[in-house]
mmCIF file with all atom_site columns, C-alpha atoms in Angstrom:
data_model
loop_
_atom_site.group_PDB
_atom_site.id
_atom_site.type_symbol
_atom_site.label_atom_id
_atom_site.label_alt_id
_atom_site.label_comp_id
_atom_site.label_asym_id
_atom_site.label_entity_id
_atom_site.label_seq_id
_atom_site.pdbx_PDB_ins_code
_atom_site.Cartn_x
_atom_site.Cartn_y
_atom_site.Cartn_z
_atom_site.occupancy
_atom_site.B_iso_or_equiv
_atom_site.pdbx_formal_charge
_atom_site.auth_seq_id
_atom_site.auth_comp_id
_atom_site.auth_asym_id
_atom_site.auth_atom_id
_atom_site.pdbx_PDB_model_num
ATOM 1   C CA . MET A 1 1   ? 89.584  -142.504 -140.866 1.00 44.00 ? 1374 MET A CA 1
ATOM 2   C CA . GLU A 1 2   ? 87.026  -143.809 -143.370 1.00 42.00 ? 1375 GLU A CA 1
ATOM 3   C CA . LYS A 1 3   ? 84.566  -141.889 -145.522 1.00 44.00 ? 1376 LYS A CA 1
ATOM 4   C CA . ASN A 1 4   ? 81.865  -143.255 -147.792 1.00 40.00 ? 1377 ASN A CA 1
ATOM 5   C CA . ILE A 1 5   ? 82.180  -141.359 -151.060 1.00 41.00 ? 1378 ILE A CA 1
ATOM 6   C CA . GLU A 1 6   ? 79.434  -141.625 -153.657 1.00 41.00 ? 1379 GLU A CA 1
ATOM 7   C CA . LYS A 1 7   ? 79.623  -140.827 -157.362 1.00 42.00 ? 1380 LYS A CA 1
ATOM 8   C CA . ASN A 1 8   ? 78.164  -137.432 -158.193 1.00 43.00 ? 1381 ASN A CA 1
ATOM 9   C CA . PRO A 1 9   ? 75.737  -137.829 -161.107 1.00 40.00 ? 1382 PRO A CA 1
ATOM 10  C CA . PHE A 1 10  ? 75.755  -134.034 -161.568 1.00 40.00 ? 1383 PHE A CA 1
ATOM 11  C CA . CYS A 1 11  ? 79.529  -133.593 -161.512 1.00 42.00 ? 1384 CYS A CA 1
ATOM 12  C CA . SER A 1 12  ? 79.439  -129.994 -162.732 1.00 43.00 ? 1385 SER A CA 1
ATOM 13  C CA . ALA A 1 13  ? 76.757  -128.801 -160.284 1.00 48.00 ? 1386 ALA A CA 1
ATOM 14  C CA . MET A 1 14  ? 78.982  -127.219 -157.648 1.00 46.00 ? 1387 MET A CA 1
ATOM 15  C CA . ALA A 1 15  ? 77.723  -124.101 -155.935 1.00 64.00 ? 1388 ALA A CA 1
ATOM 16  C CA . GLY A 1 16  ? 80.996  -122.260 -155.367 1.00 83.00 ? 1389 GLY A CA 1
ATOM 17  C CA . THR A 1 17  ? 83.861  -123.408 -153.175 1.00 86.00 ? 1390 THR A CA 1
ATOM 18  C CA . LYS A 1 18  ? 83.896  -122.783 -149.434 1.00 89.00 ? 1391 LYS A CA 1
ATOM 19  C CA . THR A 1 19  ? 86.944  -124.882 -148.439 1.00 92.00 ? 1392 THR A CA 1
ATOM 20  C CA . LEU A 1 20  ? 89.718  -126.724 -150.261 1.00 93.00 ? 1393 LEU A CA 1
ATOM 21  C CA . HIS A 1 21  ? 91.673  -129.589 -148.679 1.00 93.00 ? 1394 HIS A CA 1
ATOM 22  C CA . TYR A 1 22  ? 94.299  -131.953 -150.062 1.00 93.00 ? 1395 TYR A CA 1
ATOM 23  C CA . ILE A 1 23  ? 96.084  -135.108 -149.010 1.00 94.00 ? 1396 ILE A CA 1
ATOM 24  C CA . ASP A 1 24  ? 99.098  -136.775 -150.600 1.00 95.00 ? 1397 ASP A CA 1
ATOM 25  C CA . VAL A 1 25  ? 98.134  -140.163 -152.043 1.00 95.00 ? 1398 VAL A CA 1
ATOM 26  C CA . LYS A 1 26  ? 100.959 -141.803 -150.068 1.00 95.00 ? 1399 LYS A CA 1
ATOM 27  C CA . ASN A 1 27  ? 98.885  -141.027 -146.930 1.00 96.00 ? 1400 ASN A CA 1
ATOM 28  C CA . ILE A 1 28  ? 95.844  -142.921 -148.249 1.00 95.00 ? 1401 ILE A CA 1
ATOM 29  C CA . THR A 1 29  ? 95.936  -146.573 -147.283 1.00 94.00 ? 1402 THR A CA 1
ATOM 30  C CA . SER A 1 30  ? 93.011  -147.614 -149.463 1.00 88.00 ? 1403 SER A CA 1
ATOM 31  C CA . MET A 1 31  ? 90.313  -146.373 -151.823 1.00 83.00 ? 1404 MET A CA 1
ATOM 32  C CA . ILE A 1 32  ? 87.981  -149.323 -152.330 1.00 75.00 ? 1405 ILE A CA 1
ATOM 33  C CA . PRO A 1 33  ? 84.990  -149.059 -154.698 1.00 69.00 ? 1406 PRO A CA 1
ATOM 34  C CA . LYS A 1 34  ? 81.732  -150.063 -153.001 1.00 68.00 ? 1407 LYS A CA 1
ATOM 35  C CA . ASN A 1 35  ? 78.611  -150.068 -155.216 1.00 63.00 ? 1408 ASN A CA 1
ATOM 36  C CA . ASP A 1 36  ? 78.257  -146.411 -156.299 1.00 59.00 ? 1409 ASP A CA 1
ATOM 37  C CA . GLY A 1 37  ? 80.845  -145.051 -153.878 1.00 61.00 ? 1410 GLY A CA 1
ATOM 38  C CA . TRP A 1 38  ? 84.221  -145.561 -152.228 1.00 68.00 ? 1411 TRP A CA 1
ATOM 39  C CA . ASN A 1 39  ? 85.628  -146.398 -148.838 1.00 73.00 ? 1412 ASN A CA 1
ATOM 40  C CA . VAL A 1 40  ? 88.666  -144.191 -148.205 1.00 80.00 ? 1413 VAL A CA 1
ATOM 41  C CA . SER A 1 41  ? 91.093  -144.936 -145.378 1.00 88.00 ? 1414 SER A CA 1
ATOM 42  C CA . LEU A 1 42  ? 93.922  -142.604 -144.337 1.00 94.00 ? 1415 LEU A CA 1
ATOM 43  C CA . ARG A 1 43  ? 97.196  -143.535 -142.660 1.00 96.00 ? 1416 ARG A CA 1
ATOM 44  C CA . SER A 1 44  ? 97.172  -143.173 -138.902 1.00 96.00 ? 1417 SER A CA 1
ATOM 45  C CA . GLY A 1 45  ? 98.178  -139.662 -137.855 1.00 96.00 ? 1418 GLY A CA 1
ATOM 46  C CA . HIS A 1 46  ? 97.379  -138.116 -141.254 1.00 95.00 ? 1419 HIS A CA 1
ATOM 47  C CA . ASP A 1 47  ? 94.431  -135.952 -142.224 1.00 94.00 ? 1420 ASP A CA 1
ATOM 48  C CA . TRP A 1 48  ? 93.336  -133.569 -144.956 1.00 92.00 ? 1421 TRP A CA 1
ATOM 49  C CA . LYS A 1 49  ? 95.297  -130.271 -145.088 1.00 92.00 ? 1422 LYS A CA 1
ATOM 50  C CA . ARG A 1 50  ? 93.427  -127.040 -145.763 1.00 91.00 ? 1423 ARG A CA 1
ATOM 51  C CA . ILE A 1 51  ? 94.446  -124.299 -148.173 1.00 89.00 ? 1424 ILE A CA 1
ATOM 52  C CA . HIS A 1 52  ? 93.210  -120.882 -147.070 1.00 87.00 ? 1425 HIS A CA 1
ATOM 53  C CA . PHE A 1 53  ? 92.400  -118.967 -150.236 1.00 88.00 ? 1426 PHE A CA 1
ATOM 54  C CA . SER A 1 54  ? 91.054  -115.580 -151.258 1.00 86.00 ? 1427 SER A CA 1
ATOM 55  C CA . LYS A 1 55  ? 89.540  -116.939 -154.507 1.00 87.00 ? 1428 LYS A CA 1
ATOM 56  C CA . CYS A 1 56  ? 88.853  -120.483 -155.662 1.00 90.00 ? 1429 CYS A CA 1
ATOM 57  C CA . LYS A 1 57  ? 87.190  -122.175 -158.608 1.00 90.00 ? 1430 LYS A CA 1
ATOM 58  C CA . THR A 1 58  ? 86.811  -125.834 -159.432 1.00 90.00 ? 1431 THR A CA 1
ATOM 59  C CA . GLY A 1 59  ? 85.553  -127.764 -162.398 1.00 88.00 ? 1432 GLY A CA 1
ATOM 60  C CA . THR A 1 60  ? 85.345  -131.038 -164.238 1.00 90.00 ? 1433 THR A CA 1
ATOM 61  C CA . SER A 1 61  ? 84.996  -131.670 -167.953 1.00 93.00 ? 1434 SER A CA 1
ATOM 62  C CA . THR A 1 62  ? 84.635  -134.972 -169.760 1.00 92.00 ? 1435 THR A CA 1
ATOM 63  C CA . ASP A 1 63  ? 85.282  -136.380 -173.210 1.00 91.00 ? 1436 ASP A CA 1
ATOM 64  C CA . GLY A 1 64  ? 82.877  -139.253 -172.519 1.00 89.00 ? 1437 GLY A CA 1
ATOM 65  C CA . GLU A 1 65  ? 85.592  -141.602 -171.278 1.00 91.00 ? 1438 GLU A CA 1
ATOM 66  C CA . THR A 1 66  ? 87.732  -139.631 -168.844 1.00 93.00 ? 1439 THR A CA 1
ATOM 67  C CA . TYR A 1 67  ? 87.225  -136.662 -166.538 1.00 94.00 ? 1440 TYR A CA 1
ATOM 68  C CA . LYS A 1 68  ? 89.602  -133.693 -166.368 1.00 95.00 ? 1441 LYS A CA 1
ATOM 69  C CA . HIS A 1 69  ? 89.510  -132.097 -162.915 1.00 94.00 ? 1442 HIS A CA 1
ATOM 70  C CA . THR A 1 70  ? 90.873  -128.684 -161.946 1.00 95.00 ? 1443 THR A CA 1
ATOM 71  C CA . ALA A 1 71  ? 90.916  -126.757 -158.692 1.00 94.00 ? 1444 ALA A CA 1
ATOM 72  C CA . GLU A 1 72  ? 92.453  -123.265 -158.762 1.00 93.00 ? 1445 GLU A CA 1
ATOM 73  C CA . ALA A 1 73  ? 93.083  -121.301 -155.581 1.00 91.00 ? 1446 ALA A CA 1
ATOM 74  C CA . THR A 1 74  ? 94.593  -117.851 -155.157 1.00 88.00 ? 1447 THR A CA 1
ATOM 75  C CA . ILE A 1 75  ? 96.407  -117.543 -151.866 1.00 86.00 ? 1448 ILE A CA 1
ATOM 76  C CA . PRO A 1 76  ? 97.714  -114.249 -150.476 1.00 83.00 ? 1449 PRO A CA 1
ATOM 77  C CA . ALA A 1 77  ? 101.495 -113.782 -150.277 1.00 78.00 ? 1450 ALA A CA 1
ATOM 78  C CA . LYS A 1 78  ? 101.093 -113.050 -146.565 1.00 74.00 ? 1451 LYS A CA 1
ATOM 79  C CA . GLY A 1 79  ? 98.865  -116.077 -146.022 1.00 68.00 ? 1452 GLY A CA 1
ATOM 80  C CA . ASN A 1 80  ? 99.393  -119.323 -144.157 1.00 68.00 ? 1453 ASN A CA 1
ATOM 81  C CA . MET A 1 81  ? 101.733 -120.964 -146.726 1.00 73.00 ? 1454 MET A CA 1
ATOM 82  C CA . SER A 1 82  ? 105.425 -120.193 -147.115 1.00 75.00 ? 1455 SER A CA 1
ATOM 83  C CA . VAL A 1 83  ? 107.324 -120.394 -150.414 1.00 75.00 ? 1456 VAL A CA 1
ATOM 84  C CA . ARG A 1 84  ? 108.958 -123.570 -149.057 1.00 80.00 ? 1457 ARG A CA 1
ATOM 85  C CA . ASP A 1 85  ? 105.522 -125.106 -148.334 1.00 80.00 ? 1458 ASP A CA 1
ATOM 86  C CA . ILE A 1 86  ? 104.464 -124.365 -151.901 1.00 80.00 ? 1459 ILE A CA 1
ATOM 87  C CA . MET A 1 87  ? 107.666 -125.799 -153.404 1.00 80.00 ? 1460 MET A CA 1
ATOM 88  C CA . VAL A 1 88  ? 107.154 -129.048 -151.472 1.00 83.00 ? 1461 VAL A CA 1
ATOM 89  C CA . LEU A 1 89  ? 103.557 -129.267 -152.746 1.00 84.00 ? 1462 LEU A CA 1
ATOM 90  C CA . GLU A 1 90  ? 104.739 -129.112 -156.364 1.00 86.00 ? 1463 GLU A CA 1
ATOM 91  C CA . ARG A 1 91  ? 106.419 -132.505 -155.952 1.00 88.00 ? 1464 ARG A CA 1
ATOM 92  C CA . GLY A 1 92  ? 103.396 -134.385 -154.610 1.00 91.00 ? 1465 GLY A CA 1
ATOM 93  C CA . ARG A 1 93  ? 100.421 -136.299 -155.982 1.00 95.00 ? 1466 ARG A CA 1
ATOM 94  C CA . TYR A 1 94  ? 97.078  -135.541 -154.369 1.00 95.00 ? 1467 TYR A CA 1
ATOM 95  C CA . VAL A 1 95  ? 93.440  -136.268 -153.832 1.00 93.00 ? 1468 VAL A CA 1
ATOM 96  C CA . ILE A 1 96  ? 91.449  -133.048 -153.370 1.00 93.00 ? 1469 ILE A CA 1
ATOM 97  C CA . LYS A 1 97  ? 88.431  -132.547 -151.073 1.00 90.00 ? 1470 LYS A CA 1
ATOM 98  C CA . ILE A 1 98  ? 86.184  -129.557 -151.728 1.00 90.00 ? 1471 ILE A CA 1
ATOM 99  C CA . THR A 1 99  ? 83.323  -128.266 -149.608 1.00 89.00 ? 1472 THR A CA 1
ATOM 100 C CA . ASP A 1 100 ? 80.879  -126.202 -151.636 1.00 88.00 ? 1473 ASP A CA 1
ATOM 101 C CA . ASN A 1 101 ? 78.777  -123.295 -150.383 1.00 87.00 ? 1474 ASN A CA 1
ATOM 102 C CA . ASN A 1 102 ? 75.903  -125.716 -149.707 1.00 86.00 ? 1475 ASN A CA 1
ATOM 103 C CA . GLY A 1 103 ? 78.114  -127.658 -147.278 1.00 86.00 ? 1476 GLY A CA 1
ATOM 104 C CA . ILE A 1 104 ? 78.402  -130.640 -149.638 1.00 81.00 ? 1477 ILE A CA 1
ATOM 105 C CA . GLN A 1 105 ? 81.847  -132.268 -149.879 1.00 81.00 ? 1478 GLN A CA 1
ATOM 106 C CA . TRP A 1 106 ? 83.339  -133.449 -153.184 1.00 84.00 ? 1479 TRP A CA 1
ATOM 107 C CA . LEU A 1 107 ? 86.413  -135.475 -154.078 1.00 86.00 ? 1480 LEU A CA 1
ATOM 108 C CA . MET A 1 108 ? 88.701  -135.060 -157.113 1.00 91.00 ? 1481 MET A CA 1
ATOM 109 C CA . GLY A 1 109 ? 91.378  -137.555 -158.132 1.00 91.00 ? 1482 GLY A CA 1
ATOM 110 C CA . ASP A 1 110 ? 92.222  -140.963 -156.733 1.00 90.00 ? 1483 ASP A CA 1
ATOM 111 C CA . THR A 1 111 ? 95.297  -143.036 -155.875 1.00 92.00 ? 1484 THR A CA 1
ATOM 112 C CA . THR A 1 112 ? 95.699  -144.380 -159.421 1.00 92.00 ? 1485 THR A CA 1
ATOM 113 C CA . ALA A 1 113 ? 95.039  -141.026 -161.116 1.00 94.00 ? 1486 ALA A CA 1
ATOM 114 C CA . PRO A 1 114 ? 96.076  -138.336 -158.625 1.00 95.00 ? 1487 PRO A CA 1
ATOM 115 C CA . MET A 1 115 ? 95.978  -134.585 -159.027 1.00 95.00 ? 1488 MET A CA 1
ATOM 116 C CA . ARG A 1 116 ? 99.255  -132.715 -159.613 1.00 95.00 ? 1489 ARG A CA 1
ATOM 117 C CA . MET A 1 117 ? 99.933  -129.178 -158.429 1.00 93.00 ? 1490 MET A CA 1
ATOM 118 C CA . SER A 1 118 ? 101.500 -126.211 -160.205 1.00 91.00 ? 1491 SER A CA 1
ATOM 119 C CA . VAL A 1 119 ? 102.015 -122.682 -158.922 1.00 88.00 ? 1492 VAL A CA 1
ATOM 120 C CA . THR A 1 120 ? 102.269 -119.231 -160.501 1.00 86.00 ? 1493 THR A CA 1
ATOM 121 C CA . ASP A 1 121 ? 103.430 -116.072 -158.769 1.00 82.00 ? 1494 ASP A CA 1
ATOM 122 C CA . THR A 1 122 ? 100.638 -113.454 -159.041 1.00 78.00 ? 1495 THR A CA 1
ATOM 123 C CA . ASN A 1 123 ? 102.419 -110.232 -158.194 1.00 73.00 ? 1496 ASN A CA 1
ATOM 124 C CA . GLY A 1 124 ? 99.689  -108.197 -159.821 1.00 64.00 ? 1497 GLY A CA 1
ATOM 125 C CA . GLY A 1 125 ? 100.110 -105.615 -162.539 1.00 65.00 ? 1498 GLY A CA 1
ATOM 126 C CA . SER A 1 126 ? 98.234  -102.836 -160.792 1.00 66.00 ? 1499 SER A CA 1
ATOM 127 C CA . PRO A 1 127 ? 97.758  -101.571 -157.231 1.00 67.00 ? 1500 PRO A CA 1
ATOM 128 C CA . ASN A 1 128 ? 94.266  -103.153 -157.146 1.00 67.00 ? 1501 ASN A CA 1
ATOM 129 C CA . GLU A 1 129 ? 95.514  -106.667 -157.935 1.00 67.00 ? 1502 GLU A CA 1
ATOM 130 C CA . GLU A 1 130 ? 96.293  -109.107 -155.150 1.00 69.00 ? 1503 GLU A CA 1
ATOM 131 C CA . THR A 1 131 ? 99.872  -110.270 -154.608 1.00 77.00 ? 1504 THR A CA 1
ATOM 132 C CA . GLY A 1 132 ? 100.198 -113.971 -153.931 1.00 84.00 ? 1505 GLY A CA 1
ATOM 133 C CA . TYR A 1 133 ? 100.185 -117.344 -155.656 1.00 86.00 ? 1506 TYR A CA 1
ATOM 134 C CA . LEU A 1 134 ? 97.818  -119.157 -157.981 1.00 89.00 ? 1507 LEU A CA 1
ATOM 135 C CA . ILE A 1 135 ? 97.848  -122.851 -157.064 1.00 91.00 ? 1508 ILE A CA 1
ATOM 136 C CA . VAL A 1 136 ? 96.338  -125.193 -159.651 1.00 95.00 ? 1509 VAL A CA 1
ATOM 137 C CA . PHE A 1 137 ? 95.596  -128.848 -158.940 1.00 95.00 ? 1510 PHE A CA 1
ATOM 138 C CA . SER A 1 138 ? 94.789  -130.784 -162.128 1.00 96.00 ? 1511 SER A CA 1
ATOM 139 C CA . GLY A 1 139 ? 94.433  -134.352 -163.242 1.00 96.00 ? 1512 GLY A CA 1
ATOM 140 C CA . VAL A 1 140 ? 92.640  -136.795 -165.529 1.00 95.00 ? 1513 VAL A CA 1
ATOM 141 C CA . SER A 1 141 ? 90.705  -139.709 -164.061 1.00 91.00 ? 1514 SER A CA 1
ATOM 142 C CA . ALA A 1 142 ? 88.284  -142.436 -165.073 1.00 90.00 ? 1515 ALA A CA 1
ATOM 143 C CA . TRP A 1 143 ? 86.030  -141.198 -162.251 1.00 84.00 ? 1516 TRP A CA 1
ATOM 144 C CA . PRO A 1 144 ? 83.858  -138.052 -162.054 1.00 84.00 ? 1517 PRO A CA 1
ATOM 145 C CA . GLN A 1 145 ? 83.906  -135.826 -158.993 1.00 83.00 ? 1518 GLN A CA 1
ATOM 146 C CA . MET A 1 146 ? 82.721  -137.865 -156.027 1.00 80.00 ? 1519 MET A CA 1
ATOM 147 C CA . ARG A 1 147 ? 80.319  -136.731 -153.344 1.00 75.00 ? 1520 ARG A CA 1
ATOM 148 C CA . ILE A 1 148 ? 81.336  -137.509 -149.764 1.00 71.00 ? 1521 ILE A CA 1
ATOM 149 C CA . GLU A 1 149 ? 78.451  -138.615 -147.556 1.00 58.00 ? 1522 GLU A CA 1
#
């Protein structure tokens, strides 16, 4: 599977997150820069995995030389991921694909500077707070968020 991914000149102009997908970098066979974009190829039989969330926010900041990416997703305790699934995710290195509310897809991380995942139990302090997990993907890269065409 190949996607042409272009650099996003407005890397902070996301319009809210509709979907969040990830893939372990070991399942990416190549990420080759082409002009202002990338060609990304995945290993045969592998595809992006979706995280079903109740809340999600993403962002990128820069110091002028590098870009710090974050993607935070709250998933319900009774959602589609088990504690074992989450524990396995903590050991991986990822590239993240986000679809914003305008239907535009973005990429965070790459094979040389992948995103890492951490998790926090969010058992809520009051009856109105959601019980679940806060999953945070974060990483520092030489590349801004990339737009997938």
